Amino acid sequence: MWKNPLNETACQMSPLGDSAIVLTFGNGIEYSIHKKIKLFMEMLEEEPFAGFVECVPAFTNLTVFYEPLVIYNTHKQSDEAISPYHVVRSILEEKLLDLMEDKKLSHRTVTIPVCYGGEYGPDLEYVARYHDLTTDEVIHIHSTGEYLIYMIGFAPGFPFLGGLSEDIATPRRSSPRMTIPAGAVGIAGKQTGVYPISTPGGWQLIGQTPAKLFLPNVNPPSLLQAGDMVKFQPISEQEYKEMKGG
Amino acid sequence: MSHRIIKPGLMTSIQDLGRKGFQQHGVIVGGAMDGYSLRMANMLVGNDEGEAALEITLMGPTIKMEKDCLISITGANLSPAIDNQAAPMWKPIHVKAGSILRFEGCISGCRAYLSVAGGYAIPEVLDSKSTYLRAGIGGYMGRALKAGDILACNEPPSMMDRWEVKGSFSYPKWFVNEREFMPVRNPLIRFIDGSQYEHFTNYSKLRFVEGSFKVSNQSDRMGYRLSGPALECQSHEELLSEAVTNGSIQVPPDGNPIILLADRQTTGGYPKMAQVISADLPIIAQVKPGESIQFSRVTLREAECLYLHKERQMKEWKASISLALHDWHIY
């Protein structure tokens, strides 16, 4: 366990294979952990070390991928054998000393238009019945919530959101669908999210967005980023068609 | 200059060394399953090591070479033949225009690599030419090759004019020793502890190194599903999703391990018992469904040394090959 003597940052480091290191800042889905991960990631990306490849944030940790050969060639001293993992670890420990936890995180808020119900959200009625609500109430609860993106994973541009109201949290379908169309907005337990590309899946589908979440010809290729806030904006079928066509 | 696909084979796709730098956006790394064989295929025709090549799985394609070209075939031995004459592997081959390359059957390994001097003219998507099948991007129109596809090739280095081809194809006497690259039967795959190694029961840890695991038919570029002694966690608490990498061995509740490979997702939520070391990933890529593997535990330090040693060997190969290629051009 690494601990910064000057502030509250404590962090566990462990290898993920021989070319990545995982920095764990806590456990559980909490904003304070997310903030440390996000701030440290920004620091690393602004001032990458030689051999840094990329990093992947998750709920409680940040995985830093590196090129062991570059680390070795940059840091080897005469004949002394060095471990790329230990070199990266000490570089990161040093950088952690500079982590300013009181620094404010800037939030982007992205509004995702959603056409709820009907053929666009075949499970909306099920979700409403499950909670003894009307479909309008489900839409209202879903679209007034604000959601924080903790991480992107599973598929290109797929956001893991926190903040779904318990009032509409619904278990996955007992039998998953063979294909869920790109743009489908779903609920699975306390999670809600949007499918950027078509995949099989067991989420309860409540709507569909015309927005494209995966943009392979743009950098970054994902509409949403970890740290963004997401709001869902109900739209009519006609608006959906216009936006989809445009 | 182009290669015309007459038959596509079982699964032939364009791959390079992968799409790095976009995992935080959920974009997989992908790339060649056997990176060492891909790099070697490129070295043999004078390309950059990371140039895109064809990754050919088990049943190879039939390809017509529309113009004279310099190619090389490495990795699995799928019995390559040019105009019905056995073609050599692990060396550069100069092929006459109009020749037809076929693969007559799998003798050893699972994935072959075909590289052409100058490389295929494939646009990069997010800094890579690799085919990302699930998202339908990269490579040749984001998909595996089909009959009728025409793969344009870039201009080869100018010295090619000086070469003379006798018959359909010709090649030098020297070659790269394939035994350095190809696995033996029931290979021993080395691993270091996975992030959740300590969550597994002692009995499972023992079974993991003492047992033999069969690669199931449901294995692909995304991962190898293994069957063997079931592995068990001490507790069944759900993990939060987090980053995974090539060679991460996840164990879902059914106890059958899955080795994540080139087309793995960027994140996963099953406990990771082990992590195949980088130096042994190309060996796994050459194991066919139905074959077995065994595991052996090493330290992180050993894994790092094995990787650095392998890279040193590759560097030596590269130097000798470029010398040999140069001599071949002149004489």
Coordinates of C-alpha atoms in Angstrom, one line a residue:
Chain A
M1 CA 0.0 0.0 0.0
W2 CA 1.4 3.4 -1.0
K3 CA 0.4 6.3 1.1
N4 CA 1.1 10.0 0.5
P5 CA 2.3 11.5 3.8
L6 CA 1.0 14.9 2.8
N7 CA -2.7 14.1 2.1
E8 CA -5.3 11.4 2.2
T9 CA -4.3 9.6 -1.0
A10 CA -3.6 5.9 -0.5
C11 CA -3.3 3.6 -3.4
Q12 CA -2.6 -0.1 -3.9
M13 CA -0.5 -1.0 -6.9
S14 CA -0.4 -4.4 -8.5
P15 CA 0.7 -5.8 -11.9
L16 CA -1.7 -6.7 -14.6
G17 CA 0.6 -9.0 -16.5
D18 CA 4.1 -7.9 -17.5
S19 CA 3.1 -4.6 -19.2
A20 CA 0.4 -2.9 -17.1
I21 CA 0.0 -1.8 -13.6
V22 CA -3.3 -1.3 -11.7
L23 CA -3.6 1.6 -9.2
T24 CA -6.5 1.0 -6.8
F25 CA -7.8 4.0 -5.0
G26 CA -10.5 2.4 -2.9
N27 CA -13.5 0.1 -3.2
G28 CA -17.1 0.7 -4.0
I29 CA -18.7 3.1 -6.5
E30 CA -18.0 6.5 -5.0
Y31 CA -17.5 10.0 -6.4
S32 CA -14.4 10.6 -4.2
I33 CA -12.6 7.6 -5.7
H34 CA -13.7 8.5 -9.2
K35 CA -12.3 12.0 -8.7
K36 CA -8.8 10.8 -7.7
I37 CA -8.7 8.4 -10.7
K38 CA -9.8 11.0 -13.1
L39 CA -7.4 13.7 -11.8
F40 CA -4.4 11.3 -11.8
M41 CA -5.3 10.1 -15.3
E42 CA -5.4 13.7 -16.6
M43 CA -1.9 14.3 -15.0
L44 CA -0.5 11.2 -16.7
E45 CA -1.9 12.1 -20.1
E46 CA -0.6 15.6 -19.9
E47 CA 2.9 14.5 -18.9
P48 CA 3.3 10.9 -20.0
F49 CA 6.5 9.1 -19.1
A50 CA 8.7 7.5 -21.7
G51 CA 7.1 4.1 -22.5
F52 CA 3.5 5.1 -21.4
V53 CA 1.0 3.6 -23.8
E54 CA -2.5 4.4 -22.4
C55 CA -4.6 4.1 -19.3
V56 CA -8.1 2.7 -18.6
P57 CA -10.2 4.1 -15.8
A58 CA -12.6 1.9 -13.9
F59 CA -14.9 2.3 -10.9
T60 CA -12.1 1.9 -8.3
N61 CA -8.9 1.8 -10.2
L62 CA -6.8 3.0 -13.1
T63 CA -4.8 0.6 -15.2
V64 CA -1.7 2.1 -16.8
F65 CA -0.4 0.2 -19.9
Y66 CA 3.3 0.6 -20.7
E67 CA 5.9 -0.7 -23.1
P68 CA 8.4 -2.8 -21.0
L69 CA 11.1 -2.6 -23.7
V70 CA 11.0 1.2 -23.8
I71 CA 11.1 1.4 -20.0
Y72 CA 14.0 -1.0 -20.0
N73 CA 16.0 0.8 -22.6
T74 CA 15.3 4.2 -21.0
H75 CA 16.3 3.2 -17.5
K76 CA 18.8 0.4 -17.8
Q77 CA 22.1 1.2 -16.0
S78 CA 25.2 -0.6 -17.3
D79 CA 24.7 -4.4 -16.7
E80 CA 22.3 -4.1 -13.8
A81 CA 19.1 -5.9 -14.4
I82 CA 16.1 -3.7 -13.8
S83 CA 12.4 -4.6 -13.7
P84 CA 10.2 -2.4 -15.9
Y85 CA 7.3 -2.9 -13.4
H86 CA 9.3 -1.5 -10.5
V87 CA 10.5 1.4 -12.6
V88 CA 6.9 2.3 -13.6
R89 CA 5.8 1.8 -10.0
S90 CA 8.3 4.3 -8.7
I91 CA 7.5 6.8 -11.5
L92 CA 3.9 6.6 -10.5
E93 CA 4.6 6.9 -6.8
E94 CA 6.4 10.1 -7.5
K95 CA 3.7 11.4 -9.6
L96 CA 1.1 10.6 -6.9
L97 CA 2.9 13.0 -4.6
D98 CA 1.8 15.8 -7.0
L99 CA -1.8 14.8 -7.1
M100 CA -3.9 17.8 -6.0
E101 CA -7.0 16.4 -4.6
D102 CA -8.6 19.7 -4.0
K103 CA -8.4 20.5 -7.7
K104 CA -11.8 20.8 -9.2
L105 CA -12.8 18.3 -11.8
S106 CA -14.4 19.9 -14.8
H107 CA -17.6 18.2 -15.9
R108 CA -19.0 18.1 -19.4
T109 CA -22.7 17.4 -19.5
V110 CA -23.9 15.5 -22.5
T111 CA -27.6 15.4 -23.3
I112 CA -28.7 12.2 -25.0
P113 CA -32.1 12.4 -26.8
V114 CA -34.3 9.4 -26.3
C115 CA -37.4 8.2 -28.0
Y116 CA -39.0 6.2 -25.2
G117 CA -41.4 3.2 -25.4
G118 CA -43.3 1.6 -28.3
E119 CA -41.1 -0.3 -30.8
Y120 CA -38.1 1.9 -29.6
G121 CA -38.4 0.7 -26.0
P122 CA -40.2 -2.7 -26.0
D123 CA -39.6 -3.3 -22.2
L124 CA -40.8 0.1 -21.0
E125 CA -44.2 -1.3 -20.1
Y126 CA -42.6 -4.2 -18.2
V127 CA -40.5 -1.8 -16.2
A128 CA -43.5 0.3 -15.4
R129 CA -45.6 -2.7 -14.3
Y130 CA -42.7 -4.1 -12.3
H131 CA -42.7 -0.9 -10.2
D132 CA -46.4 -0.2 -10.3
L133 CA -45.8 3.0 -12.2
T134 CA -47.1 4.4 -15.4
T135 CA -44.8 4.5 -18.4
D136 CA -44.8 8.3 -18.2
E137 CA -43.6 8.1 -14.6
V138 CA -40.8 5.8 -15.6
I139 CA -39.8 8.2 -18.4
H140 CA -40.0 11.1 -16.0
I141 CA -37.7 9.4 -13.4
H142 CA -35.2 8.2 -16.1
S143 CA -35.0 11.6 -17.8
T144 CA -34.8 13.8 -14.8
G145 CA -31.8 11.9 -13.4
E146 CA -28.2 13.0 -13.8
Y147 CA -25.7 10.3 -14.4
L148 CA -22.0 10.2 -13.9
I149 CA -19.9 8.1 -16.3
Y150 CA -17.5 6.1 -14.2
M151 CA -16.0 4.2 -17.1
I152 CA -16.3 3.3 -20.8
G153 CA -15.9 -0.4 -21.6
F154 CA -17.6 -3.6 -22.7
A155 CA -18.0 -2.2 -26.3
P156 CA -16.6 0.9 -28.0
G157 CA -18.3 4.0 -26.4
F158 CA -20.4 2.0 -23.9
P159 CA -20.8 4.1 -20.8
F160 CA -21.0 2.6 -17.2
L161 CA -23.3 5.2 -15.5
G162 CA -23.9 5.8 -11.9
G163 CA -27.0 7.4 -10.5
L164 CA -30.1 5.4 -11.6
S165 CA -33.0 5.9 -9.2
E166 CA -33.9 2.8 -7.2
D167 CA -37.5 3.5 -8.1
I168 CA -36.9 2.2 -11.6
A169 CA -34.0 -0.3 -11.1
T170 CA -35.2 -3.5 -12.7
P171 CA -33.5 -6.9 -13.1
R172 CA -32.3 -8.1 -16.5
R173 CA -34.6 -10.0 -18.8
S174 CA -34.8 -13.7 -17.9
S175 CA -33.7 -14.5 -21.5
P176 CA -31.4 -12.2 -23.3
R177 CA -32.1 -10.9 -26.8
M178 CA -29.9 -12.1 -29.7
T179 CA -29.5 -8.6 -30.9
I180 CA -29.9 -5.3 -29.4
P181 CA -29.8 -2.4 -31.9
A182 CA -27.2 0.3 -31.7
G183 CA -28.7 3.3 -29.8
A184 CA -30.8 1.2 -27.5
V185 CA -31.3 2.7 -24.0
G186 CA -31.6 0.1 -21.3
I187 CA -31.8 -0.7 -17.6
A188 CA -30.1 -3.6 -15.8
G189 CA -30.5 -3.7 -12.1
K190 CA -29.2 -0.3 -10.8
Q191 CA -27.5 0.4 -14.1
T192 CA -28.7 2.3 -17.1
G193 CA -26.8 2.8 -20.4
V194 CA -26.8 3.0 -24.1
Y195 CA -25.6 0.4 -26.6
P196 CA -23.3 2.1 -29.1
I197 CA -23.1 -0.9 -31.4
S198 CA -25.4 -3.8 -32.0
T199 CA -24.8 -6.7 -29.6
P200 CA -26.6 -9.5 -27.8
G201 CA -27.8 -8.5 -24.4
G202 CA -30.2 -8.9 -21.5
W203 CA -31.0 -5.4 -20.5
Q204 CA -34.6 -4.0 -20.3
L205 CA -34.9 -1.7 -23.3
I206 CA -36.9 1.4 -22.6
G207 CA -36.0 3.6 -25.5
Q208 CA -33.7 4.4 -28.4
T209 CA -31.4 7.3 -29.2
P210 CA -30.6 8.7 -32.6
A211 CA -27.2 9.9 -31.3
K212 CA -24.1 8.0 -32.4
L213 CA -22.0 7.0 -29.4
F214 CA -19.2 5.3 -31.3
L215 CA -17.4 7.5 -33.9
P216 CA -14.7 5.5 -35.5
N217 CA -13.5 8.4 -37.7
V218 CA -13.2 10.9 -35.0
N219 CA -10.6 11.3 -32.2
P220 CA -11.7 10.6 -29.5
P221 CA -13.9 7.9 -31.1
S222 CA -16.4 7.9 -28.2
L223 CA -19.1 10.6 -27.8
L224 CA -19.0 10.0 -24.0
Q225 CA -15.9 10.0 -21.7
A226 CA -15.4 8.8 -18.2
G227 CA -16.1 11.8 -16.0
D228 CA -18.9 13.3 -18.2
M229 CA -22.4 13.8 -16.8
V230 CA -25.3 12.4 -18.9
K231 CA -28.9 13.6 -19.1
F232 CA -31.6 11.9 -21.1
Q233 CA -34.0 14.1 -23.0
P234 CA -37.3 12.6 -24.1
I235 CA -38.1 13.2 -27.8
S236 CA -41.0 12.2 -30.0
E237 CA -40.9 9.5 -32.7
Q238 CA -41.0 12.3 -35.4
E239 CA -38.0 14.0 -33.8
Y240 CA -36.2 10.7 -33.6
K241 CA -36.7 10.1 -37.3
E242 CA -35.6 13.6 -38.2
M243 CA -32.5 13.4 -36.0
K244 CA -31.7 9.9 -37.3
G245 CA -32.1 11.0 -40.9
G246 CA -30.0 14.2 -40.4
Chain B
M1 CA -0.5 -4.4 -58.1
S2 CA -2.9 -6.4 -56.1
H3 CA -3.9 -9.8 -54.6
R4 CA -7.2 -11.2 -55.7
I5 CA -9.0 -13.4 -53.3
I6 CA -10.5 -16.4 -55.1
K7 CA -11.5 -18.3 -52.0
P8 CA -11.4 -16.6 -48.6
G9 CA -10.6 -19.6 -46.4
L10 CA -12.1 -20.1 -43.0
M11 CA -11.3 -16.7 -41.4
T12 CA -8.8 -14.5 -43.1
S13 CA -8.4 -10.9 -42.0
I14 CA -6.0 -8.0 -42.2
Q15 CA -4.1 -7.5 -38.9
D16 CA -1.2 -5.4 -37.7
L17 CA 0.2 -5.0 -34.2
G18 CA -3.1 -3.6 -32.9
R19 CA -4.9 -0.4 -32.2
K20 CA -3.3 1.2 -29.2
G21 CA -4.4 4.3 -27.2
F22 CA -8.2 4.0 -27.4
Q23 CA -9.0 1.5 -24.7
Q24 CA -10.4 4.2 -22.4
H25 CA -13.0 4.7 -25.1
G26 CA -13.9 1.0 -25.1
V27 CA -12.0 0.4 -28.4
I28 CA -10.2 -3.0 -28.3
V29 CA -6.6 -3.4 -29.2
G30 CA -7.0 -6.3 -31.6
G31 CA -4.1 -7.0 -33.9
A32 CA -2.3 -10.2 -34.8
M33 CA -2.9 -13.1 -32.5
D34 CA 0.7 -14.2 -33.0
G35 CA 2.6 -11.0 -33.0
Y36 CA 6.1 -12.6 -33.4
S37 CA 5.1 -14.5 -36.6
L38 CA 3.5 -11.3 -38.0
R39 CA 6.7 -9.3 -37.3
M40 CA 8.8 -12.0 -38.8
A41 CA 6.7 -12.1 -41.9
N42 CA 7.2 -8.4 -42.4
M43 CA 11.0 -8.6 -41.7
L44 CA 11.4 -11.2 -44.4
V45 CA 10.0 -8.9 -47.1
G46 CA 11.8 -5.8 -45.8
N47 CA 8.7 -4.1 -44.3
D48 CA 8.3 -2.3 -41.0
E49 CA 7.7 -5.0 -38.4
G50 CA 4.2 -3.7 -37.6
E51 CA 2.9 -3.5 -41.2
A52 CA -0.5 -5.1 -41.8
A53 CA -0.5 -8.6 -43.2
L54 CA -3.1 -11.3 -43.7
E55 CA -3.9 -13.5 -40.7
I56 CA -5.0 -16.9 -42.0
T57 CA -6.8 -19.3 -39.8
L58 CA -6.7 -23.1 -40.2
M59 CA -8.1 -23.3 -43.7
G60 CA -6.2 -20.9 -45.9
P61 CA -7.5 -18.8 -48.8
T62 CA -6.7 -19.1 -52.5
I63 CA -5.1 -15.9 -53.8
K64 CA -4.1 -14.8 -57.3
M65 CA -1.1 -12.6 -57.5
E66 CA -1.9 -10.1 -60.2
K67 CA 1.7 -8.8 -60.5
D68 CA 5.2 -9.8 -59.6
C69 CA 5.6 -9.5 -55.8
L70 CA 7.7 -10.5 -52.9
I71 CA 5.8 -12.3 -50.2
S72 CA 6.5 -14.4 -47.1
I73 CA 4.5 -16.9 -45.1
T74 CA 5.1 -17.5 -41.4
G75 CA 3.2 -19.0 -38.4
A76 CA 1.1 -22.1 -38.8
N77 CA 2.0 -24.6 -41.6
L78 CA -1.1 -24.8 -43.7
S79 CA 0.7 -26.4 -46.6
P80 CA 1.1 -23.3 -48.9
A81 CA 1.5 -24.1 -52.6
I82 CA 2.1 -21.8 -55.5
D83 CA 0.8 -23.1 -58.9
N84 CA 0.5 -26.5 -57.3
Q85 CA 4.1 -26.6 -56.1
A86 CA 4.9 -26.7 -52.4
A87 CA 6.0 -23.2 -51.3
P88 CA 8.5 -22.6 -48.6
M89 CA 7.7 -20.8 -45.3
W90 CA 9.8 -18.5 -43.1
K91 CA 11.7 -17.0 -46.1
P92 CA 11.1 -14.4 -48.7
I93 CA 9.5 -15.7 -52.0
H94 CA 9.5 -13.8 -55.2
V95 CA 6.3 -14.7 -57.0
K96 CA 5.5 -14.3 -60.7
A97 CA 2.4 -12.4 -61.9
G98 CA -0.6 -14.6 -62.5
S99 CA 0.6 -17.3 -59.9
I100 CA -2.0 -18.8 -57.6
L101 CA -1.2 -19.3 -53.9
R102 CA -3.3 -22.0 -52.2
F103 CA -3.2 -23.6 -48.8
E104 CA -3.7 -27.4 -48.9
G105 CA -4.3 -28.3 -45.3
C106 CA -3.2 -27.7 -41.7
I107 CA 0.0 -29.6 -40.7
S108 CA 0.8 -27.6 -37.6
G109 CA -0.3 -24.5 -35.7
C110 CA -3.5 -22.5 -36.2
R111 CA -2.7 -19.1 -37.7
A112 CA -0.4 -18.3 -40.7
Y113 CA 0.7 -14.8 -41.7
L114 CA 1.1 -13.6 -45.3
S115 CA 3.1 -10.5 -45.8
V116 CA 3.8 -8.6 -49.1
A117 CA 6.7 -6.3 -49.7
G118 CA 5.4 -2.7 -49.5
G119 CA 2.4 -3.9 -47.5
Y120 CA -1.3 -3.9 -48.4
A121 CA -2.8 -0.5 -49.3
I122 CA -5.2 -0.3 -46.3
P123 CA -6.3 2.9 -44.8
E124 CA -5.7 3.4 -41.0
V125 CA -8.7 3.7 -38.7
L126 CA -7.7 5.1 -35.3
D127 CA -4.0 4.6 -36.1
S128 CA -4.3 1.0 -37.1
K129 CA -5.1 -1.2 -40.1
S130 CA -6.3 -4.1 -37.9
T131 CA -9.8 -5.5 -38.7
Y132 CA -12.1 -4.9 -35.7
L133 CA -14.8 -7.4 -36.7
R134 CA -17.4 -6.6 -34.0
A135 CA -17.4 -2.8 -34.8
G136 CA -17.0 -3.4 -38.5
I137 CA -14.0 -1.0 -38.9
G138 CA -10.4 -1.3 -40.0
G139 CA -8.8 -3.9 -42.4
Y140 CA -10.7 -4.6 -45.6
M141 CA -14.1 -2.9 -45.1
G142 CA -14.1 -3.9 -41.5
R143 CA -14.7 -7.6 -42.2
A144 CA -13.1 -10.9 -42.9
L145 CA -12.1 -11.4 -46.6
K146 CA -14.6 -12.8 -49.1
A147 CA -14.2 -14.3 -52.6
G148 CA -13.8 -11.6 -55.1
D149 CA -12.1 -9.1 -52.8
I150 CA -9.1 -7.3 -54.4
L151 CA -6.4 -6.2 -52.0
A152 CA -4.3 -3.5 -53.5
C153 CA -0.6 -3.6 -52.6
N154 CA 1.7 -0.6 -52.1
E155 CA 4.7 -0.1 -54.3
P156 CA 7.5 -2.4 -53.1
P157 CA 11.0 -1.1 -52.5
S158 CA 12.6 -0.1 -55.9
M159 CA 15.3 -2.8 -55.8
M160 CA 12.7 -5.4 -56.6
D161 CA 13.3 -4.7 -60.3
R162 CA 16.6 -6.3 -60.1
W163 CA 15.3 -9.7 -59.1
E164 CA 14.7 -12.4 -61.5
V165 CA 12.1 -15.1 -61.1
K166 CA 12.6 -18.5 -62.5
G167 CA 9.3 -20.4 -62.9
S168 CA 6.3 -19.4 -60.8
F169 CA 8.4 -18.4 -57.8
S170 CA 11.9 -18.4 -56.4
Y171 CA 13.5 -18.0 -53.0
P172 CA 16.9 -17.9 -51.3
K173 CA 18.4 -20.9 -49.5
W174 CA 18.4 -19.4 -46.1
F175 CA 15.4 -19.4 -43.8
V176 CA 14.3 -18.5 -40.2
N177 CA 14.2 -21.5 -37.9
E178 CA 10.5 -22.0 -37.2
R179 CA 11.2 -24.0 -34.1
E180 CA 11.8 -20.7 -32.3
F181 CA 8.2 -19.7 -33.1
M182 CA 6.0 -22.7 -33.2
P183 CA 4.7 -24.5 -30.2
V184 CA 5.2 -28.2 -29.4
R185 CA 2.3 -30.5 -28.6
N186 CA 0.5 -29.8 -25.3
P187 CA 2.6 -26.6 -24.7
L188 CA 3.4 -25.4 -21.2
I189 CA 2.1 -21.9 -20.9
R190 CA 3.7 -19.7 -18.3
F191 CA 1.6 -17.3 -16.2
I192 CA 1.9 -14.9 -13.4
D193 CA -0.7 -14.4 -10.7
G194 CA -3.8 -12.7 -11.8
S195 CA -5.3 -9.7 -10.0
Q196 CA -7.7 -12.0 -8.0
Y197 CA -5.3 -15.0 -7.7
E198 CA -5.7 -14.9 -3.9
H199 CA -9.5 -15.2 -4.2
F200 CA -9.2 -18.7 -5.5
T201 CA -9.2 -21.8 -3.2
N202 CA -5.8 -23.5 -2.7
Y203 CA -7.2 -26.6 -4.2
S204 CA -8.1 -24.7 -7.4
K205 CA -4.6 -23.1 -7.5
L206 CA -3.1 -26.6 -7.3
R207 CA -5.4 -28.0 -10.0
F208 CA -4.6 -25.1 -12.3
V209 CA -0.9 -26.1 -12.5
E210 CA -1.3 -29.8 -12.3
G211 CA -4.2 -30.2 -14.7
S212 CA -4.4 -30.2 -18.4
F213 CA -6.9 -27.9 -20.2
K214 CA -8.5 -28.5 -23.5
V215 CA -9.2 -25.6 -25.8
S216 CA -12.9 -25.7 -26.7
N217 CA -14.4 -25.3 -30.1
Q218 CA -16.0 -22.0 -28.9
S219 CA -12.6 -20.3 -29.1
D220 CA -11.8 -17.4 -31.4
R221 CA -9.8 -14.2 -31.6
M222 CA -11.7 -12.9 -28.6
G223 CA -10.7 -15.6 -26.3
Y224 CA -10.0 -19.3 -25.7
R225 CA -12.5 -21.2 -23.6
L226 CA -10.8 -24.0 -21.7
S227 CA -12.2 -27.1 -20.1
G228 CA -10.5 -29.1 -17.5
P229 CA -10.6 -29.2 -13.7
A230 CA -13.1 -26.7 -12.5
L231 CA -11.7 -23.7 -10.6
E232 CA -13.4 -22.1 -7.7
C233 CA -13.3 -18.8 -5.8
Q234 CA -13.5 -18.7 -2.0
S235 CA -16.2 -16.1 -2.1
H236 CA -18.8 -15.3 -4.7
E237 CA -18.9 -11.6 -4.3
E238 CA -19.4 -9.7 -7.6
L239 CA -16.5 -7.7 -8.9
L240 CA -16.8 -4.3 -10.4
S241 CA -15.7 -4.2 -14.0
E242 CA -12.1 -3.2 -14.6
A243 CA -9.4 -3.3 -17.3
V244 CA -8.3 -6.6 -18.6
T245 CA -5.5 -7.4 -21.1
N246 CA -4.2 -9.9 -23.5
G247 CA -3.7 -13.2 -21.7
S248 CA -5.9 -12.4 -18.7
I249 CA -7.4 -15.7 -17.6
Q250 CA -10.9 -15.0 -16.2
V251 CA -12.9 -17.6 -14.4
P252 CA -16.7 -17.3 -14.7
P253 CA -18.9 -19.0 -12.1
D254 CA -19.0 -22.3 -14.1
G255 CA -15.3 -22.7 -13.2
N256 CA -14.0 -23.0 -16.8
P257 CA -11.3 -20.5 -17.4
I258 CA -11.3 -18.2 -20.4
I259 CA -8.0 -16.8 -21.8
L260 CA -8.7 -13.3 -23.2
L261 CA -6.8 -12.7 -26.5
A262 CA -6.4 -10.1 -29.3
D263 CA -10.1 -9.2 -29.7
R264 CA -10.9 -9.2 -26.0
Q265 CA -13.1 -6.5 -24.6
T266 CA -11.3 -3.6 -22.8
T267 CA -12.9 -4.4 -19.4
G268 CA -14.2 -7.4 -17.7
G269 CA -15.9 -8.3 -14.4
Y270 CA -15.0 -12.0 -13.7
P271 CA -12.1 -12.7 -11.3
K272 CA -8.7 -13.0 -13.0
M273 CA -6.9 -16.1 -11.7
A274 CA -3.8 -15.8 -13.9
Q275 CA -2.1 -13.8 -16.6
V276 CA -0.3 -15.4 -19.5
I277 CA 3.1 -13.8 -19.9
S278 CA 3.6 -11.7 -23.0
A279 CA 6.3 -14.0 -24.4
D280 CA 3.9 -17.0 -24.4
L281 CA 0.9 -15.3 -26.0
P282 CA 2.0 -16.2 -29.6
I283 CA 2.2 -19.8 -28.5
I284 CA -1.4 -19.9 -27.4
A285 CA -2.4 -18.2 -30.7
Q286 CA -1.1 -21.3 -32.5
V287 CA -2.9 -23.9 -30.4
K288 CA -6.0 -25.3 -32.2
P289 CA -9.4 -25.9 -30.7
G290 CA -9.4 -29.5 -29.5
E291 CA -5.8 -29.4 -28.4
S292 CA -4.6 -29.2 -24.8
I293 CA -2.4 -26.8 -22.8
Q294 CA -0.8 -26.9 -19.4
F295 CA 0.1 -24.0 -17.1
S296 CA 3.2 -23.2 -15.2
R297 CA 3.6 -20.4 -12.6
V298 CA 6.4 -17.9 -12.9
T299 CA 7.3 -14.7 -11.1
L300 CA 6.8 -11.2 -12.7
R301 CA 10.5 -10.9 -12.8
E302 CA 10.9 -14.1 -14.8
A303 CA 8.1 -12.9 -17.2
E304 CA 9.9 -9.6 -17.7
C305 CA 13.2 -11.3 -18.4
L306 CA 11.6 -13.8 -20.9
Y307 CA 10.0 -10.9 -22.7
L308 CA 13.2 -8.8 -22.9
H309 CA 15.1 -11.9 -24.0
K310 CA 12.6 -12.6 -26.8
E311 CA 12.8 -8.9 -27.9
R312 CA 16.6 -9.2 -28.0
Q313 CA 16.3 -12.3 -30.2
M314 CA 13.9 -10.5 -32.5
K315 CA 16.3 -7.6 -32.9
E316 CA 19.1 -10.1 -33.8
W317 CA 16.9 -11.8 -36.3
K318 CA 16.0 -8.4 -37.8
A319 CA 19.7 -7.5 -38.3
S320 CA 20.6 -10.8 -39.9
I321 CA 17.5 -10.8 -42.2
S322 CA 18.1 -7.3 -43.4
L323 CA 21.7 -8.3 -44.2
A324 CA 20.6 -11.4 -46.0
L325 CA 17.9 -9.6 -47.9
H326 CA 20.4 -7.0 -49.1
D327 CA 22.8 -9.6 -50.3
W328 CA 20.0 -11.4 -52.1
H329 CA 19.1 -8.2 -54.0
I330 CA 22.6 -7.7 -55.2
Y331 CA 23.7 -11.1 -56.3

